[in-house]
Amino acid sequence: MTTASTSIEKDVSLARLLRLASPALPVGAYSYSQALEWAVEAGMVRDASTAGDWIADVLAVSVVRCEAPVWLRLHAACTASDSQAFAHWNEFFVAARETAELRAETVQMGRSLIALLARAGELPEASRALLASLEEPSFPAAFACAVSAWGIAPRAGLTAYLFSWAENQAIAAVKLVPLGQSAAQDILARVTAALPEALDQAFALEDDEIGSLAFGLAIASCRHETQYTRLFRS
């Protein structure tokens, strides 16, 4: 393979990764707040500072402790074509969702991303077979499998995944608090600065250390399920 061909492949992989991380990706992420809507209703989030605190805390105590290390294991399983490990970690993540809303969210987004990738014809047969074998495919499983199939390194892929999560949270805060676009960028700058440490923590966790201990998030999500007026599905 020539240097020029390698460079082109890297450019295509980067463009694909940016597309996966884009808030314009049609998987329905815009319709979920992951309990942020209830936090605003309860007065826990009321301005840019408290919105930033909420998002940073959820990243630190939930996403980094569970979703991120599971994502890494899904990526590794897809790379190794290990269907048993892939199914195990997908089931683990779906079961770890604290509420019906959060479970429905990840499965809906996972199925939507799989359908989008199938329509574009961008995955090899082995990756399509892994995803098709899942009864309830999670969003991390679909995202990680695509990143693996495209030869993207796990750290780069997980960075994009976490940034995409943070950006969707910031966009939800803009609508709910409400905030201006500059305030949302301030929140993203804060979260971006925390990503290197978050990635290191995710990579360092052993299998038996994975799990979320975010009682406040779980309670907020439960309360959101019966919230009187809602803009978001979670």
Short mmCIF file of C-alpha atoms in Angstrom, two decimals:
data_model
loop_
_atom_site.label_atom_id
_atom_site.label_comp_id
_atom_site.label_asym_id
_atom_site.label_seq_id
_atom_site.Cartn_x
_atom_site.Cartn_y
_atom_site.Cartn_z
CA MET A 1 0.00 0.00 0.00
CA THR A 2 1.40 3.38 -0.99
CA THR A 3 1.83 6.32 1.36
CA ALA A 4 -0.80 8.23 -0.61
CA SER A 5 -3.32 5.38 -0.25
CA THR A 6 -2.67 5.15 3.48
CA SER A 7 -3.18 8.89 3.85
CA ILE A 8 -6.48 8.73 1.95
CA GLU A 9 -7.72 5.87 4.14
CA LYS A 10 -6.86 7.83 7.28
CA ASP A 11 -8.70 10.87 5.94
CA VAL A 12 -11.79 8.77 5.16
CA SER A 13 -11.68 7.16 8.62
CA LEU A 14 -11.44 10.56 10.29
CA ALA A 15 -14.35 11.90 8.25
CA ARG A 16 -16.43 8.84 9.20
CA LEU A 17 -15.58 9.30 12.88
CA LEU A 18 -16.56 12.97 12.76
CA ARG A 19 -19.85 11.97 11.16
CA LEU A 20 -20.54 9.45 13.92
CA ALA A 21 -19.88 12.11 16.55
CA SER A 22 -21.99 14.77 14.84
CA PRO A 23 -25.22 15.93 16.54
CA ALA A 24 -26.73 15.78 13.05
CA LEU A 25 -26.40 11.97 13.00
CA PRO A 26 -30.02 10.80 12.56
CA VAL A 27 -30.22 8.39 15.50
CA GLY A 28 -32.53 10.43 17.70
CA ALA A 29 -29.97 11.68 20.24
CA TYR A 30 -31.56 15.13 20.11
CA SER A 31 -34.73 13.74 21.71
CA TYR A 32 -33.01 12.56 24.92
CA SER A 33 -31.71 14.56 27.88
CA GLN A 34 -30.75 11.62 30.15
CA ALA A 35 -32.61 13.11 33.12
CA LEU A 36 -31.21 16.61 32.66
CA GLU A 37 -34.76 17.79 31.97
CA TRP A 38 -35.90 16.71 35.44
CA ALA A 39 -32.82 18.30 37.02
CA VAL A 40 -33.88 21.61 35.47
CA GLU A 41 -37.49 21.11 36.58
CA ALA A 42 -36.31 20.42 40.15
CA GLY A 43 -34.09 23.52 40.20
CA MET A 44 -30.87 21.52 40.50
CA VAL A 45 -29.74 22.89 37.14
CA ARG A 46 -30.61 26.55 36.69
CA ASP A 47 -27.73 28.26 34.86
CA ALA A 48 -24.55 27.58 32.89
CA SER A 49 -22.52 26.81 36.00
CA THR A 50 -24.91 24.22 37.42
CA ALA A 51 -25.49 22.71 33.97
CA GLY A 52 -21.73 22.29 33.62
CA ASP A 53 -21.57 20.72 37.08
CA TRP A 54 -24.34 18.24 36.23
CA ILE A 55 -22.77 17.16 32.94
CA ALA A 56 -19.27 16.89 34.42
CA ASP A 57 -20.57 14.85 37.36
CA VAL A 58 -22.52 12.42 35.15
CA LEU A 59 -19.41 11.96 33.02
CA ALA A 60 -17.22 11.26 36.06
CA VAL A 61 -19.47 8.98 38.14
CA SER A 62 -21.50 7.22 35.45
CA VAL A 63 -20.19 7.41 31.90
CA VAL A 64 -16.51 6.93 32.72
CA ARG A 65 -17.22 4.18 35.24
CA CYS A 66 -19.54 2.10 33.05
CA GLU A 67 -20.33 3.22 29.52
CA ALA A 68 -16.77 4.08 28.48
CA PRO A 69 -15.03 0.87 29.64
CA VAL A 70 -17.87 -1.21 28.19
CA TRP A 71 -17.42 0.66 24.91
CA LEU A 72 -13.74 -0.32 24.90
CA ARG A 73 -14.61 -3.99 25.43
CA LEU A 74 -17.19 -3.88 22.65
CA HIS A 75 -14.58 -2.37 20.32
CA ALA A 76 -12.08 -5.09 21.24
CA ALA A 77 -14.65 -7.85 20.77
CA CYS A 78 -15.63 -6.53 17.36
CA THR A 79 -11.98 -6.26 16.32
CA ALA A 80 -11.41 -9.88 17.37
CA SER A 81 -14.73 -11.04 15.85
CA ASP A 82 -15.56 -12.46 19.29
CA SER A 83 -19.33 -12.80 19.15
CA GLN A 84 -19.60 -14.18 22.69
CA ALA A 85 -17.74 -11.25 24.28
CA PHE A 86 -19.58 -8.78 22.07
CA ALA A 87 -22.98 -10.14 23.14
CA HIS A 88 -21.90 -10.27 26.80
CA TRP A 89 -20.83 -6.65 27.02
CA ASN A 90 -23.82 -5.43 25.06
CA GLU A 91 -26.15 -7.26 27.46
CA PHE A 92 -24.16 -5.97 30.41
CA PHE A 93 -24.61 -2.37 29.32
CA VAL A 94 -28.33 -2.68 28.54
CA ALA A 95 -28.88 -4.32 31.94
CA ALA A 96 -26.88 -1.57 33.64
CA ARG A 97 -29.26 1.16 32.47
CA GLU A 98 -30.97 2.33 35.64
CA THR A 99 -34.45 3.05 34.25
CA ALA A 100 -36.83 2.05 31.47
CA GLU A 101 -36.21 5.39 29.75
CA LEU A 102 -32.45 4.99 29.67
CA ARG A 103 -32.72 1.40 28.49
CA ALA A 104 -35.15 2.32 25.71
CA GLU A 105 -32.90 5.20 24.70
CA THR A 106 -29.76 3.15 24.12
CA VAL A 107 -31.62 0.37 22.28
CA GLN A 108 -33.49 2.80 20.03
CA MET A 109 -30.31 4.69 19.17
CA GLY A 110 -28.41 1.45 18.62
CA ARG A 111 -30.99 0.13 16.19
CA SER A 112 -31.14 3.47 14.38
CA LEU A 113 -27.37 3.59 13.94
CA ILE A 114 -27.28 -0.01 12.68
CA ALA A 115 -30.00 0.81 10.13
CA LEU A 116 -28.12 3.92 9.04
CA LEU A 117 -24.86 2.00 8.58
CA ALA A 118 -26.65 -0.76 6.68
CA ARG A 119 -28.24 1.76 4.34
CA ALA A 120 -24.84 3.29 3.59
CA GLY A 121 -23.24 -0.13 3.12
CA GLU A 122 -20.19 0.90 5.14
CA LEU A 123 -19.65 -2.19 7.28
CA PRO A 124 -18.04 -5.51 6.32
CA GLU A 125 -20.06 -8.71 6.57
CA ALA A 126 -18.41 -9.80 9.83
CA SER A 127 -19.40 -6.57 11.57
CA ARG A 128 -22.93 -6.71 10.21
CA ALA A 129 -23.28 -10.27 11.47
CA LEU A 130 -22.11 -9.31 14.97
CA LEU A 131 -24.64 -6.50 15.18
CA ALA A 132 -27.44 -8.61 13.68
CA SER A 133 -26.90 -11.23 16.38
CA LEU A 134 -27.89 -8.80 19.14
CA GLU A 135 -31.52 -8.93 20.26
CA GLU A 136 -31.29 -5.48 21.89
CA PRO A 137 -28.31 -3.68 20.35
CA SER A 138 -27.07 -0.78 22.46
CA PHE A 139 -25.78 2.47 21.04
CA PRO A 140 -22.23 1.85 22.35
CA ALA A 141 -22.20 -1.53 20.58
CA ALA A 142 -23.19 -0.06 17.22
CA PHE A 143 -20.80 2.89 17.57
CA ALA A 144 -17.85 0.78 18.73
CA CYS A 145 -18.40 -1.81 16.01
CA ALA A 146 -18.37 0.86 13.31
CA VAL A 147 -15.21 2.42 14.73
CA SER A 148 -13.51 -0.99 14.82
CA ALA A 149 -14.61 -1.91 11.30
CA TRP A 150 -13.14 1.32 9.98
CA GLY A 151 -9.77 0.65 11.59
CA ILE A 152 -9.98 3.57 14.00
CA ALA A 153 -7.94 3.29 17.19
CA PRO A 154 -10.01 2.75 20.36
CA ARG A 155 -8.77 5.90 22.12
CA ALA A 156 -9.70 8.12 19.16
CA GLY A 157 -13.06 6.39 18.82
CA LEU A 158 -13.90 6.68 22.49
CA THR A 159 -12.84 10.34 22.52
CA ALA A 160 -15.34 11.02 19.73
CA TYR A 161 -18.03 9.00 21.53
CA LEU A 162 -17.60 10.91 24.80
CA PHE A 163 -17.48 14.28 23.06
CA SER A 164 -20.66 13.42 21.18
CA TRP A 165 -22.36 12.54 24.48
CA ALA A 166 -21.22 15.82 26.05
CA GLU A 167 -22.32 17.86 23.05
CA ASN A 168 -25.81 16.34 23.13
CA GLN A 169 -26.03 17.15 26.84
CA ALA A 170 -24.95 20.74 26.19
CA ILE A 171 -27.52 21.09 23.41
CA ALA A 172 -30.22 19.79 25.77
CA ALA A 173 -29.13 22.36 28.37
CA VAL A 174 -29.43 25.14 25.78
CA LYS A 175 -33.07 24.20 25.23
CA LEU A 176 -34.00 23.51 28.84
CA VAL A 177 -32.29 26.06 31.11
CA PRO A 178 -32.20 27.89 28.65
CA LEU A 179 -28.63 28.86 27.74
CA GLY A 180 -26.98 30.74 24.92
CA GLN A 181 -24.66 29.07 22.44
CA SER A 182 -21.59 30.67 24.01
CA ALA A 183 -22.49 29.21 27.40
CA ALA A 184 -22.86 25.78 25.79
CA GLN A 185 -19.39 26.13 24.29
CA ASP A 186 -18.01 27.02 27.71
CA ILE A 187 -19.49 23.78 29.08
CA LEU A 188 -18.01 21.79 26.21
CA ALA A 189 -14.61 23.38 26.79
CA ARG A 190 -14.77 22.32 30.43
CA VAL A 191 -15.77 18.76 29.57
CA THR A 192 -13.19 18.51 26.78
CA ALA A 193 -10.44 19.45 29.21
CA ALA A 194 -11.52 16.54 31.43
CA LEU A 195 -11.54 13.95 28.64
CA PRO A 196 -7.86 12.86 28.79
CA GLU A 197 -8.19 11.89 32.46
CA ALA A 198 -11.58 10.28 31.78
CA LEU A 199 -10.08 8.18 28.99
CA ASP A 200 -7.18 7.07 31.19
CA GLN A 201 -9.64 5.97 33.88
CA ALA A 202 -11.77 4.05 31.39
CA PHE A 203 -8.75 2.20 30.01
CA ALA A 204 -7.50 1.37 33.51
CA LEU A 205 -10.68 -0.25 34.84
CA GLU A 206 -10.74 -4.03 35.23
CA ASP A 207 -13.85 -6.01 34.34
CA ASP A 208 -15.00 -6.36 37.96
CA GLU A 209 -14.58 -2.63 38.56
CA ILE A 210 -17.09 -1.58 35.90
CA GLY A 211 -20.39 -0.17 37.12
CA SER A 212 -22.24 3.06 37.68
CA LEU A 213 -22.96 4.37 41.16
CA ALA A 214 -24.99 7.44 40.25
CA PHE A 215 -27.99 7.36 42.58
CA GLY A 216 -28.94 10.96 41.80
CA LEU A 217 -29.00 10.27 38.07
CA ALA A 218 -31.12 7.15 38.57
CA ILE A 219 -33.62 9.00 40.77
CA ALA A 220 -33.76 11.92 38.33
CA SER A 221 -34.46 9.53 35.46
CA CYS A 222 -37.23 7.80 37.44
CA ARG A 223 -38.80 11.17 38.25
CA HIS A 224 -38.58 12.19 34.60
CA GLU A 225 -40.72 9.21 33.59
CA THR A 226 -43.71 10.81 35.36
CA GLN A 227 -42.80 14.47 34.84
CA TYR A 228 -45.92 16.45 33.93
CA THR A 229 -44.53 18.33 30.92
CA ARG A 230 -41.57 17.08 28.90
CA LEU A 231 -39.63 18.07 25.83
CA PHE A 232 -37.35 15.02 25.91
CA ARG A 233 -37.90 11.26 25.97
CA SER A 234 -35.44 10.72 28.81
#
